[in-house]
PDB file of C-alpha atoms in Angstrom:
ATOM      1  CA  MET E 295       6.903  14.876   5.583  1.00  0.00           C
ATOM      2  CA  THR E 296       5.457  11.575   6.139  1.00  0.00           C
ATOM      3  CA  LEU E 297       1.762  10.917   5.036  1.00  0.00           C
ATOM      4  CA  LYS E 298      -0.097   8.704   7.419  1.00  0.00           C
ATOM      5  CA  ILE E 299      -2.267   6.178   6.041  1.00  0.00           C
ATOM      6  CA  SER E 300      -4.371   3.768   8.189  1.00  0.00           C
ATOM      7  CA  ASP E 301      -4.436   0.185   8.268  1.00  0.00           C
ATOM      8  CA  SER E 302      -8.332   0.511   6.636  1.00  0.00           C
ATOM      9  CA  GLU E 303      -7.017   3.097   3.987  1.00  0.00           C
ATOM     10  CA  LEU E 304      -4.574   1.041   2.829  1.00  0.00           C
ATOM     11  CA  GLU E 305      -7.216  -2.497   2.703  1.00  0.00           C
ATOM     12  CA  ILE E 306      -8.847   0.527   0.391  1.00  0.00           C
ATOM     13  CA  LEU E 307      -6.183   1.785  -1.583  1.00  0.00           C
ATOM     14  CA  ARG E 308      -4.746  -1.985  -2.127  1.00  0.00           C
ATOM     15  CA  ILE E 309      -8.042  -2.166  -3.969  1.00  0.00           C
ATOM     16  CA  ILE E 310      -8.029   0.252  -6.143  1.00  0.00           C
ATOM     17  CA  TRP E 311      -4.492  -0.359  -6.921  1.00  0.00           C
ATOM     18  CA  ALA E 312      -5.305  -3.775  -7.974  1.00  0.00           C
ATOM     19  CA  HIS E 313      -8.025  -2.471 -10.824  1.00  0.00           C
ATOM     20  CA  ASN E 314      -5.152  -0.029 -12.327  1.00  0.00           C
ATOM     21  CA  GLY E 315      -5.658   2.882  -9.595  1.00  0.00           C
ATOM     22  CA  ARG E 316      -9.042   3.451 -10.464  1.00  0.00           C
ATOM     23  CA  MET E 317     -12.599   2.615  -9.028  1.00  0.00           C
ATOM     24  CA  MET E 318     -16.121   3.186  -8.822  1.00  0.00           C
ATOM     25  CA  PHE E 319     -17.502   3.512  -5.522  1.00  0.00           C
ATOM     26  CA  SER E 320     -19.988   0.240  -6.056  1.00  0.00           C
ATOM     27  CA  GLU E 321     -16.990  -1.808  -7.145  1.00  0.00           C
ATOM     28  CA  ILE E 322     -15.252  -0.997  -4.148  1.00  0.00           C
ATOM     29  CA  VAL E 323     -17.692  -1.597  -1.919  1.00  0.00           C
ATOM     30  CA  GLU E 324     -18.333  -4.381  -3.764  1.00  0.00           C
ATOM     31  CA  GLU E 325     -14.308  -5.868  -3.813  1.00  0.00           C
ATOM     32  CA  LEU E 326     -14.637  -4.939   0.481  1.00  0.00           C
ATOM     33  CA  HIS E 327     -17.475  -6.961   1.072  1.00  0.00           C
ATOM     34  CA  ALA E 328     -16.151 -10.130  -0.990  1.00  0.00           C
ATOM     35  CA  LYS E 329     -13.236  -9.953   1.312  1.00  0.00           C
ATOM     36  CA  ASN E 330     -15.244 -10.143   4.496  1.00  0.00           C
ATOM     37  CA  PHE E 331     -14.998  -6.258   5.164  1.00  0.00           C
ATOM     38  CA  GLU E 332     -18.601  -5.723   7.167  1.00  0.00           C
ATOM     39  CA  TRP E 333     -18.403  -1.673   6.716  1.00  0.00           C
ATOM     40  CA  LYS E 334     -21.484   0.289   6.262  1.00  0.00           C
ATOM     41  CA  ASN E 335     -21.080   2.596   2.937  1.00  0.00           C
ATOM     42  CA  ASN E 336     -20.940   5.707   5.560  1.00  0.00           C
ATOM     43  CA  THR E 337     -17.727   4.036   6.992  1.00  0.00           C
ATOM     44  CA  ILE E 338     -16.115   3.527   3.476  1.00  0.00           C
ATOM     45  CA  LEU E 339     -17.108   6.978   2.484  1.00  0.00           C
ATOM     46  CA  THR E 340     -15.136   8.624   5.443  1.00  0.00           C
ATOM     47  CA  PHE E 341     -12.255   6.609   4.514  1.00  0.00           C
ATOM     48  CA  LEU E 342     -12.142   7.712   1.114  1.00  0.00           C
ATOM     49  CA  ALA E 343     -12.827  11.251   2.011  1.00  0.00           C
ATOM     50  CA  ARG E 344      -9.934  11.305   4.103  1.00  0.00           C
ATOM     51  CA  LEU E 345      -7.842   9.579   1.248  1.00  0.00           C
ATOM     52  CA  THR E 346      -8.919  12.582  -0.883  1.00  0.00           C
ATOM     53  CA  GLU E 347      -8.310  15.010   1.696  1.00  0.00           C
ATOM     54  CA  LYS E 348      -4.674  13.405   2.012  1.00  0.00           C
ATOM     55  CA  LYS E 349      -4.018  14.067  -2.046  1.00  0.00           C
ATOM     56  CA  VAL E 350      -3.831   9.818  -2.197  1.00  0.00           C
ATOM     57  CA  LEU E 351      -7.091   9.871  -4.145  1.00  0.00           C
ATOM     58  CA  GLU E 352      -8.960  12.067  -6.741  1.00  0.00           C
ATOM     59  CA  VAL E 353     -12.350  11.944  -7.111  1.00  0.00           C
ATOM     60  CA  GLN E 354     -14.134  12.695 -10.586  1.00  0.00           C
ATOM     61  CA  LYS E 355     -17.896  12.519 -11.266  1.00  0.00           C
ATOM     62  CA  LYS E 356     -19.130  10.206 -13.610  1.00  0.00           C
ATOM     63  CA  GLY E 357     -22.532  11.392 -13.812  1.00  0.00           C
ATOM     64  CA  ARG E 358     -24.138  10.985 -10.606  1.00  0.00           C
ATOM     65  CA  ARG E 359     -21.611   8.293  -9.324  1.00  0.00           C
ATOM     66  CA  ASN E 360     -17.740   8.954  -8.315  1.00  0.00           C
ATOM     67  CA  GLU E 361     -14.936   7.105  -9.670  1.00  0.00           C
ATOM     68  CA  TYR E 362     -11.851   7.132  -7.068  1.00  0.00           C
ATOM     69  CA  ILE E 363      -8.354   7.749  -8.657  1.00  0.00           C
ATOM     70  CA  ALA E 364      -4.951   6.591  -7.267  1.00  0.00           C
ATOM     71  CA  LEU E 365      -2.958   9.920  -7.248  1.00  0.00           C
ATOM     72  CA  LEU E 366       0.128   7.790  -5.226  1.00  0.00           C
ATOM     73  CA  THR E 367       1.490   4.337  -6.230  1.00  0.00           C
ATOM     74  CA  GLU E 368       1.868   1.332  -4.289  1.00  0.00           C
ATOM     75  CA  LYS E 369       5.471   1.332  -5.447  1.00  0.00           C
ATOM     76  CA  ASP E 370       5.779   4.690  -4.330  1.00  0.00           C
ATOM     77  CA  TYR E 371       3.806   4.059  -0.563  1.00  0.00           C
ATOM     78  CA  VAL E 372       6.175   0.606  -0.336  1.00  0.00           C
ATOM     79  CA  GLU E 373       9.381   3.014  -1.104  1.00  0.00           C
ATOM     80  CA  GLN E 374       8.002   5.682   1.250  1.00  0.00           C
ATOM     81  CA  GLU E 375       6.662   3.325   3.958  1.00  0.00           C
ATOM     82  CA  THR E 376      10.232   1.460   3.803  1.00  0.00           C
ATOM     83  CA  LYS E 377      12.777   4.276   3.804  1.00  0.00           C
ATOM     84  CA  GLU E 378      10.751   5.425   7.032  1.00  0.00           C
ATOM     85  CA  PHE E 379      10.853   2.201   8.892  1.00  0.00           C
ATOM     86  CA  VAL E 380      14.564   1.654   8.116  1.00  0.00           C
ATOM     87  CA  GLY E 381      15.080   4.941   9.266  1.00  0.00           C
ATOM     88  CA  LYS E 382      13.059   5.151  12.010  1.00  0.00           C
ATOM     89  CA  VAL E 383      13.785   1.248  13.869  1.00  0.00           C
ATOM     90  CA  TYR E 384      17.535   0.763  12.416  1.00  0.00           C
ATOM     91  CA  GLU E 385      18.272   4.763  12.245  1.00  0.00           C
ATOM     92  CA  GLY E 386      18.827   4.266   8.836  1.00  0.00           C
ATOM     93  CA  GLU E 387      21.304   0.642   8.621  1.00  0.00           C
ATOM     94  CA  VAL E 388      19.587  -1.450   6.313  1.00  0.00           C
ATOM     95  CA  LYS E 389      22.291  -4.265   7.409  1.00  0.00           C
ATOM     96  CA  GLY E 390      20.327  -3.916  10.839  1.00  0.00           C
ATOM     97  CA  LEU E 391      16.975  -4.550   9.303  1.00  0.00           C
ATOM     98  CA  ILE E 392      18.956  -7.831   7.084  1.00  0.00           C
ATOM     99  CA  ALA E 393      20.441  -8.905  10.109  1.00  0.00           C
ATOM    100  CA  THR E 394      17.167  -9.783  11.801  1.00  0.00           C
ATOM    101  CA  LEU E 395      15.659 -11.123   9.270  1.00  0.00           C
ATOM    102  CA  VAL E 396      18.886 -13.710   9.464  1.00  0.00           C
ATOM    103  CA  GLU E 397      18.683 -14.109  12.990  1.00  0.00           C
ATOM    104  CA  ASN E 398      15.012 -14.664  13.330  1.00  0.00           C
ATOM    105  CA  GLU E 399      14.840 -16.956  10.494  1.00  0.00           C
ATOM    106  CA  LEU E 400      12.123 -14.820   8.478  1.00  0.00           C
ATOM    107  CA  ILE E 401      14.203 -14.882   5.585  1.00  0.00           C
ATOM    108  CA  SER E 402      14.865 -18.300   3.903  1.00  0.00           C
ATOM    109  CA  ASN E 403      18.352 -19.327   2.117  1.00  0.00           C
ATOM    110  CA  LYS E 404      16.496 -19.618  -1.307  1.00  0.00           C
ATOM    111  CA  GLU E 405      15.586 -15.815  -0.738  1.00  0.00           C
ATOM    112  CA  ILE E 406      19.136 -15.055   0.257  1.00  0.00           C
ATOM    113  CA  GLU E 407      20.408 -16.966  -2.801  1.00  0.00           C
ATOM    114  CA  GLU E 408      17.631 -14.678  -4.689  1.00  0.00           C
ATOM    115  CA  LEU E 409      18.479 -11.615  -3.413  1.00  0.00           C
ATOM    116  CA  LYS E 410      22.615 -12.205  -4.219  1.00  0.00           C
ATOM    117  CA  GLU E 411      21.316 -12.757  -7.986  1.00  0.00           C
ATOM    118  CA  TYR E 412      19.247  -9.639  -7.907  1.00  0.00           C
ATOM    119  CA  TRP E 413      22.024  -7.904  -6.251  1.00  0.00           C
ATOM    120  CA  GLU E 414      24.551  -8.564  -9.172  1.00  0.00           C
ATOM    121  CA  LYS E 415      22.160  -7.997 -11.778  1.00  0.00           C
ATOM    122  CA  ASN E 416      21.327  -4.647 -10.132  1.00  0.00           C
ATOM    123  CA  LYS E 417      24.635  -3.120  -8.541  1.00  0.00           C
ATOM    124  CA  GLU E 418      25.514  -1.036 -11.988  1.00  0.00           C
TER     125      GLU E 418
END
């Protein structure tokens, strides 16, 4: 089963992940406003509630305030999304993804060299 996270929910998650996976509501609001998101508090609370329902976040009461804790790591999320994307778009064939990157010049020669080095180091 695939977890569906909206772009707006992902913005909030990225902020929480950047702060070691736990933040108070007021801190989340502050960060969003610093990133020029003009969402109202109720909108932010709705996104946080959805993420909690999806078991991506957990809420802990700190007195009268809420702390949100990520239950899904950024690494796990990226891994899951990548597998789904390659499966859906390239029928599981990673070679097709790489060919598209190369043919459309979406990957530089430097990045290809770095990938070769990475491959050599990690192919065990």
